[in-house]
Short mmCIF file of N, CA and C in Angstrom, two decimals:
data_model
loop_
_atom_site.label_atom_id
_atom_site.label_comp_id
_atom_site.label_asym_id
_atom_site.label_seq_id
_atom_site.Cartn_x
_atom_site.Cartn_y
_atom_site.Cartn_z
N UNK Z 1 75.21 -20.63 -39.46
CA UNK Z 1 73.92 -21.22 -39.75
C UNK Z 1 74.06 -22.71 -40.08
N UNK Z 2 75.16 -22.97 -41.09
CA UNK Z 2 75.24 -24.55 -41.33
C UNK Z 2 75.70 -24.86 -39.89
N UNK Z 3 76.71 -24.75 -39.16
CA UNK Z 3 76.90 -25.50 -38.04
C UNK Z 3 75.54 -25.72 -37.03
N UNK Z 4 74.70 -24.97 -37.39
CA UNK Z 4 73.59 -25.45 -36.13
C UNK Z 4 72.62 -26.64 -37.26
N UNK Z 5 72.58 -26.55 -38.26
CA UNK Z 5 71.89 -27.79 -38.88
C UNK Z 5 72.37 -28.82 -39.00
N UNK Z 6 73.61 -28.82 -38.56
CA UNK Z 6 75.16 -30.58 -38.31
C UNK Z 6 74.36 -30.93 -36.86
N UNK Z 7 74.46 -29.79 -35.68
CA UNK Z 7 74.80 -30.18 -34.90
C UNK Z 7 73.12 -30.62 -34.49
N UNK Z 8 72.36 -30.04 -34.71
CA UNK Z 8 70.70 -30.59 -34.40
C UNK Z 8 70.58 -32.04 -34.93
N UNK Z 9 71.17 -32.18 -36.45
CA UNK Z 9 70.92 -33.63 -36.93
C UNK Z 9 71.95 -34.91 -36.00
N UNK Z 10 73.00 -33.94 -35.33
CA UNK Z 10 73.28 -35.24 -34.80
C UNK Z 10 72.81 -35.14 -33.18
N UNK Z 11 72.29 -34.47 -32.90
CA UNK Z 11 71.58 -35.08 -31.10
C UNK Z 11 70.19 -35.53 -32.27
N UNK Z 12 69.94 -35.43 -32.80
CA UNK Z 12 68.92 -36.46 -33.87
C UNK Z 12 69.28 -37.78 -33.72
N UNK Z 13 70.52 -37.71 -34.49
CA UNK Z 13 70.69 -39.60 -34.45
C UNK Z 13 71.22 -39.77 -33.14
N UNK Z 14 71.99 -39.06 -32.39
CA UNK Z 14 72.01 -39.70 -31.07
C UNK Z 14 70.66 -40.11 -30.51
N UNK Z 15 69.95 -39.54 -30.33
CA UNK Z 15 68.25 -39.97 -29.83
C UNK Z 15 68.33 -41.06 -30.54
N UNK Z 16 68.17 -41.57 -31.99
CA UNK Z 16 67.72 -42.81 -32.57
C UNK Z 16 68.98 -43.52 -32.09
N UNK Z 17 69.53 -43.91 -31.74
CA UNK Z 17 71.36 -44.71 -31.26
C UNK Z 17 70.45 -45.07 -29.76
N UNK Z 18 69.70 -44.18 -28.95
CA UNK Z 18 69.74 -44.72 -28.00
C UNK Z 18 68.33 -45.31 -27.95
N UNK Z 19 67.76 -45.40 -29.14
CA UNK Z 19 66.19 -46.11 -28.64
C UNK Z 19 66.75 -47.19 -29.11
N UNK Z 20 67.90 -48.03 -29.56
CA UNK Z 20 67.69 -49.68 -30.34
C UNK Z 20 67.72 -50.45 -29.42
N UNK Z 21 66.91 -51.28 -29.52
CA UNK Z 21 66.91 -52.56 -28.96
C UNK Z 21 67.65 -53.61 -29.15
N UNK Z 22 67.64 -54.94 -28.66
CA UNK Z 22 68.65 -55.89 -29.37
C UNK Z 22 68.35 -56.42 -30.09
N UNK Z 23 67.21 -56.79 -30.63
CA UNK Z 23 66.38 -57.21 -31.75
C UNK Z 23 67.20 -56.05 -33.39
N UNK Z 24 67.32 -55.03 -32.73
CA UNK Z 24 67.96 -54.05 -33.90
C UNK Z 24 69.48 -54.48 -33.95
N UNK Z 25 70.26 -55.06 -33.37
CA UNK Z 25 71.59 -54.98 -33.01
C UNK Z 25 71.93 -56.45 -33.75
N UNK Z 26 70.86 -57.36 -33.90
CA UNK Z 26 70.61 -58.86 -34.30
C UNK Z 26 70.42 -58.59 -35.98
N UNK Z 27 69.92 -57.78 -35.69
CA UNK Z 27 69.44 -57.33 -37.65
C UNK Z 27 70.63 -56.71 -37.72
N UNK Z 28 71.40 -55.37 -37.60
CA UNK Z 28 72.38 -55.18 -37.86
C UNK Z 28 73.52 -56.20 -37.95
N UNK Z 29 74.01 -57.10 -37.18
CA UNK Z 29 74.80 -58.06 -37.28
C UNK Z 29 74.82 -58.93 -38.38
N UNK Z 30 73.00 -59.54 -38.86
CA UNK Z 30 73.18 -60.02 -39.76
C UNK Z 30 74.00 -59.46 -40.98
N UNK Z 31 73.08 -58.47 -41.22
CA UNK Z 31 73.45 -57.28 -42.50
C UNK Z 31 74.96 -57.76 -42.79
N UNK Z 32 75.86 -57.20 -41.76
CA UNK Z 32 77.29 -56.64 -41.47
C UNK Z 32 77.71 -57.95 -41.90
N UNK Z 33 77.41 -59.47 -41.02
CA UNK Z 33 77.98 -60.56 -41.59
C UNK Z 33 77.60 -61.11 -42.87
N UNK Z 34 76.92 -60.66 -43.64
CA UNK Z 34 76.10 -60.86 -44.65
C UNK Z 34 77.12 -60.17 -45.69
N UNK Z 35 77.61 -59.16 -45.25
CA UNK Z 35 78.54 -58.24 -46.27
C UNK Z 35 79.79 -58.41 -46.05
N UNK Z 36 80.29 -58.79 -44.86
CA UNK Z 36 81.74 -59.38 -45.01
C UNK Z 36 82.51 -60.24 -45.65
N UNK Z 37 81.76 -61.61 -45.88
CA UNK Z 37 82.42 -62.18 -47.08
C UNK Z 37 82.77 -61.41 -48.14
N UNK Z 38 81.71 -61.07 -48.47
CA UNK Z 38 81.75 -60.03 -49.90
C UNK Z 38 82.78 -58.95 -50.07
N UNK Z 39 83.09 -58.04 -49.02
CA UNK Z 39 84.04 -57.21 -49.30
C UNK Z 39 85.13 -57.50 -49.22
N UNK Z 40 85.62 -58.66 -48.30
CA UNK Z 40 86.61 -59.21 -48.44
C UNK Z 40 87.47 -60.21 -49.64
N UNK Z 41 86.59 -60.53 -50.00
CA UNK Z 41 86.58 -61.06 -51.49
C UNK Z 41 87.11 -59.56 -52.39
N UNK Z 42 86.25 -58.56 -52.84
CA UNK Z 42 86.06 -57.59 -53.44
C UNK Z 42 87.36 -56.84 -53.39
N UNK Z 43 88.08 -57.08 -51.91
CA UNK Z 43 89.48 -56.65 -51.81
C UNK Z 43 90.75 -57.49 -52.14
N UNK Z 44 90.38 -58.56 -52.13
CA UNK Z 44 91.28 -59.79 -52.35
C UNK Z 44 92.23 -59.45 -53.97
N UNK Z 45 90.43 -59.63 -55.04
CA UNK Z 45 90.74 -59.78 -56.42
C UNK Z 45 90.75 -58.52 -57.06
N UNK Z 46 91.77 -58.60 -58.24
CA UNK Z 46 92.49 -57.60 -58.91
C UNK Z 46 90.74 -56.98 -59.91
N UNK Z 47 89.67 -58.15 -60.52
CA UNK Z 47 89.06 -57.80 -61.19
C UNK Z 47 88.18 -58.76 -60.99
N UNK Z 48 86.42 -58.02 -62.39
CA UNK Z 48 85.69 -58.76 -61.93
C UNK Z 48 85.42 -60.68 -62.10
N UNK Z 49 86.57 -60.41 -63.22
CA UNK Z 49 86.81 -61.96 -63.95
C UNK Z 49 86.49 -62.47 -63.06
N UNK Z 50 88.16 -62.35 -62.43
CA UNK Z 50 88.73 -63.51 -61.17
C UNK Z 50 87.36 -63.48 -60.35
N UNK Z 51 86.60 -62.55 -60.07
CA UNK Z 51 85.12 -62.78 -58.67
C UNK Z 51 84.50 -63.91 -59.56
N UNK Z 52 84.02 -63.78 -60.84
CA UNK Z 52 82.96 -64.79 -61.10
C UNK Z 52 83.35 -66.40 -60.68
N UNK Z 53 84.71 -66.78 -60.55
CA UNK Z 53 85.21 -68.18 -60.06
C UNK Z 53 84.58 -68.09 -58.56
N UNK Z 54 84.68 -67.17 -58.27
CA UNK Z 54 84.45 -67.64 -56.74
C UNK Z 54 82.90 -67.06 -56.00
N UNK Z 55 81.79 -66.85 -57.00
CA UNK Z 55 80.29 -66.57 -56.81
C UNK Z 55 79.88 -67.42 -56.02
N UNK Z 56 80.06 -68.50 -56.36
CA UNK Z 56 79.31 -70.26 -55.72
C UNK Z 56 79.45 -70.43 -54.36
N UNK Z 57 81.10 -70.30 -53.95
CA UNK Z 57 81.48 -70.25 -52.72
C UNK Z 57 81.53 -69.55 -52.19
N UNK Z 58 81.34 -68.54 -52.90
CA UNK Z 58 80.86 -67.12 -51.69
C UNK Z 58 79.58 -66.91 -51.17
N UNK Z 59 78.62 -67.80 -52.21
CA UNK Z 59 77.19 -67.44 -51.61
C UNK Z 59 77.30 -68.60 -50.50
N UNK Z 60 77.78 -69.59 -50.83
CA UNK Z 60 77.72 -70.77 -50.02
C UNK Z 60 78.41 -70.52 -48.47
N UNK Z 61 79.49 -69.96 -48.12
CA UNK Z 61 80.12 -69.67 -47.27
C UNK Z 61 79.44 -68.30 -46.47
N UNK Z 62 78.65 -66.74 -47.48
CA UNK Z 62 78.18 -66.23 -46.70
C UNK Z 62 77.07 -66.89 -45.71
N UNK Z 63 76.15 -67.54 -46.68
CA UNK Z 63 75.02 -68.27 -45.45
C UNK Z 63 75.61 -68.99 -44.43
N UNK Z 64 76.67 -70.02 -44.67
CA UNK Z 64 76.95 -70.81 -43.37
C UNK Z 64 77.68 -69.96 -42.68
N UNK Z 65 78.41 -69.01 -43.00
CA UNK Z 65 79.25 -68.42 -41.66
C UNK Z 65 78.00 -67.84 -40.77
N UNK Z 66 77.01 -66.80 -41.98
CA UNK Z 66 76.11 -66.10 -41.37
C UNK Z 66 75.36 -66.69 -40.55
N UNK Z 67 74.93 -68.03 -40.65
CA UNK Z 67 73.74 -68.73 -39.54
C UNK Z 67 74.73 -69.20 -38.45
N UNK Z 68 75.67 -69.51 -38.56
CA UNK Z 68 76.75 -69.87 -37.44
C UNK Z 68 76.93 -69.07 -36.62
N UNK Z 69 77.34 -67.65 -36.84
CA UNK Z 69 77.16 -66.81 -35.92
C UNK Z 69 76.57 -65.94 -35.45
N UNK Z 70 75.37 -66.01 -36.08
CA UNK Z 70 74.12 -65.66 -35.37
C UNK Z 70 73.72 -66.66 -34.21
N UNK Z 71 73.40 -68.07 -34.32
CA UNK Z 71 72.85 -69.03 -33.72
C UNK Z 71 74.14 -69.12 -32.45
N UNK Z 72 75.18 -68.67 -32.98
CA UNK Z 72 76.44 -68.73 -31.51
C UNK Z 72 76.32 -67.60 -30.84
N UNK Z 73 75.81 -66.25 -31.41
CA UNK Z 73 75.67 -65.47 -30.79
C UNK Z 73 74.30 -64.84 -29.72
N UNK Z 74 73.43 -65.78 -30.38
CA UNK Z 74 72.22 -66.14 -29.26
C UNK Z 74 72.14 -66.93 -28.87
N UNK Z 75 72.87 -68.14 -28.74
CA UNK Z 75 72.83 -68.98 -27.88
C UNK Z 75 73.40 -68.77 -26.30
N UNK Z 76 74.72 -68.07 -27.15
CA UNK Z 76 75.46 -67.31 -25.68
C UNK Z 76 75.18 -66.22 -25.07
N UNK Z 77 73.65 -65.60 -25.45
CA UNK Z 77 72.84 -64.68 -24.94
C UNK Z 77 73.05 -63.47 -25.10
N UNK Z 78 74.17 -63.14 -26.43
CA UNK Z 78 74.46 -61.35 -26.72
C UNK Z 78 73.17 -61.00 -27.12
N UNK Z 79 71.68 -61.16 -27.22
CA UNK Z 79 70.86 -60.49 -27.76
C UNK Z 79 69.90 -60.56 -26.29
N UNK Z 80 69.99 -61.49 -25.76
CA UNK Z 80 68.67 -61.72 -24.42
C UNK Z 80 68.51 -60.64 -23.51
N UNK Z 81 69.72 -59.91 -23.34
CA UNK Z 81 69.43 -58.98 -22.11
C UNK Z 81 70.26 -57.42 -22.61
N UNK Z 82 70.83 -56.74 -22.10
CA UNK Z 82 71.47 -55.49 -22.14
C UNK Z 82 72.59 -55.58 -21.19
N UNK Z 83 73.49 -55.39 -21.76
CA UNK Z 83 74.80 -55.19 -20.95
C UNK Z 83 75.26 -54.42 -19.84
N UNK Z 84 75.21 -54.73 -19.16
CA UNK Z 84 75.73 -53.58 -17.36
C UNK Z 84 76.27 -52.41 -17.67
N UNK Z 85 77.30 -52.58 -18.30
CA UNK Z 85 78.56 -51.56 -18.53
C UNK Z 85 79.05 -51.23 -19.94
N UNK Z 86 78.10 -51.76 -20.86
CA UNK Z 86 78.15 -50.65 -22.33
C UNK Z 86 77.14 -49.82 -22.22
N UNK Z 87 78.00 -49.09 -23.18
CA UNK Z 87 77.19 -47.31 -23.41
C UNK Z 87 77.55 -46.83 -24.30
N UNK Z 88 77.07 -46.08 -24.82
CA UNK Z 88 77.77 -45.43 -26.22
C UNK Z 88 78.31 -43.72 -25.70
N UNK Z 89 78.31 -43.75 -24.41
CA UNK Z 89 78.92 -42.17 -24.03
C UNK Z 89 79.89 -41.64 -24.36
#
């Protein structure tokens, strides 16, 4: 009985996986680059001391990396169209 309520919820999210658009894939990216500074930091330091030195430049560095590669990544058109030959099969 539990195995048929795993396996229904996931042709569930498979259905939602295949309706995103790239507009969704642009928001996800942000998110993801938005949180990478951060965890990488978070793994770096032993505690929360040592993070409070480096708050300033972390907020400062998430925004500029984050608008950098967003604005590089639509400029070079990963969001304009759909790819030939990705798939999630």
């Amino acid at each position: 009985m539990r195995k048929k309520k795993l396996g229904f919820e996931l042709i569930g999210i498979d259905k939602k996986l295949l309706n995103l658009n790239n507009r969704h894939f642009l928001i996800l990216d942000g998110i993801v680059f938005c949180l990478t500074p951060l965890l990488a930091l978070v793994l770096r330091v032993d505690d929360l001391a040592t993070f409070e030195e480096y708050r300033s430049g972390l907020i400062f560095t998430t925004i500029a990396f984050s608008l950098v590669k967003l604005i590089t990544f639509t400029v070079a058109g990963f969001y304009k169209r759909y790819w030939k030959y990705a798939s999630i099969d």
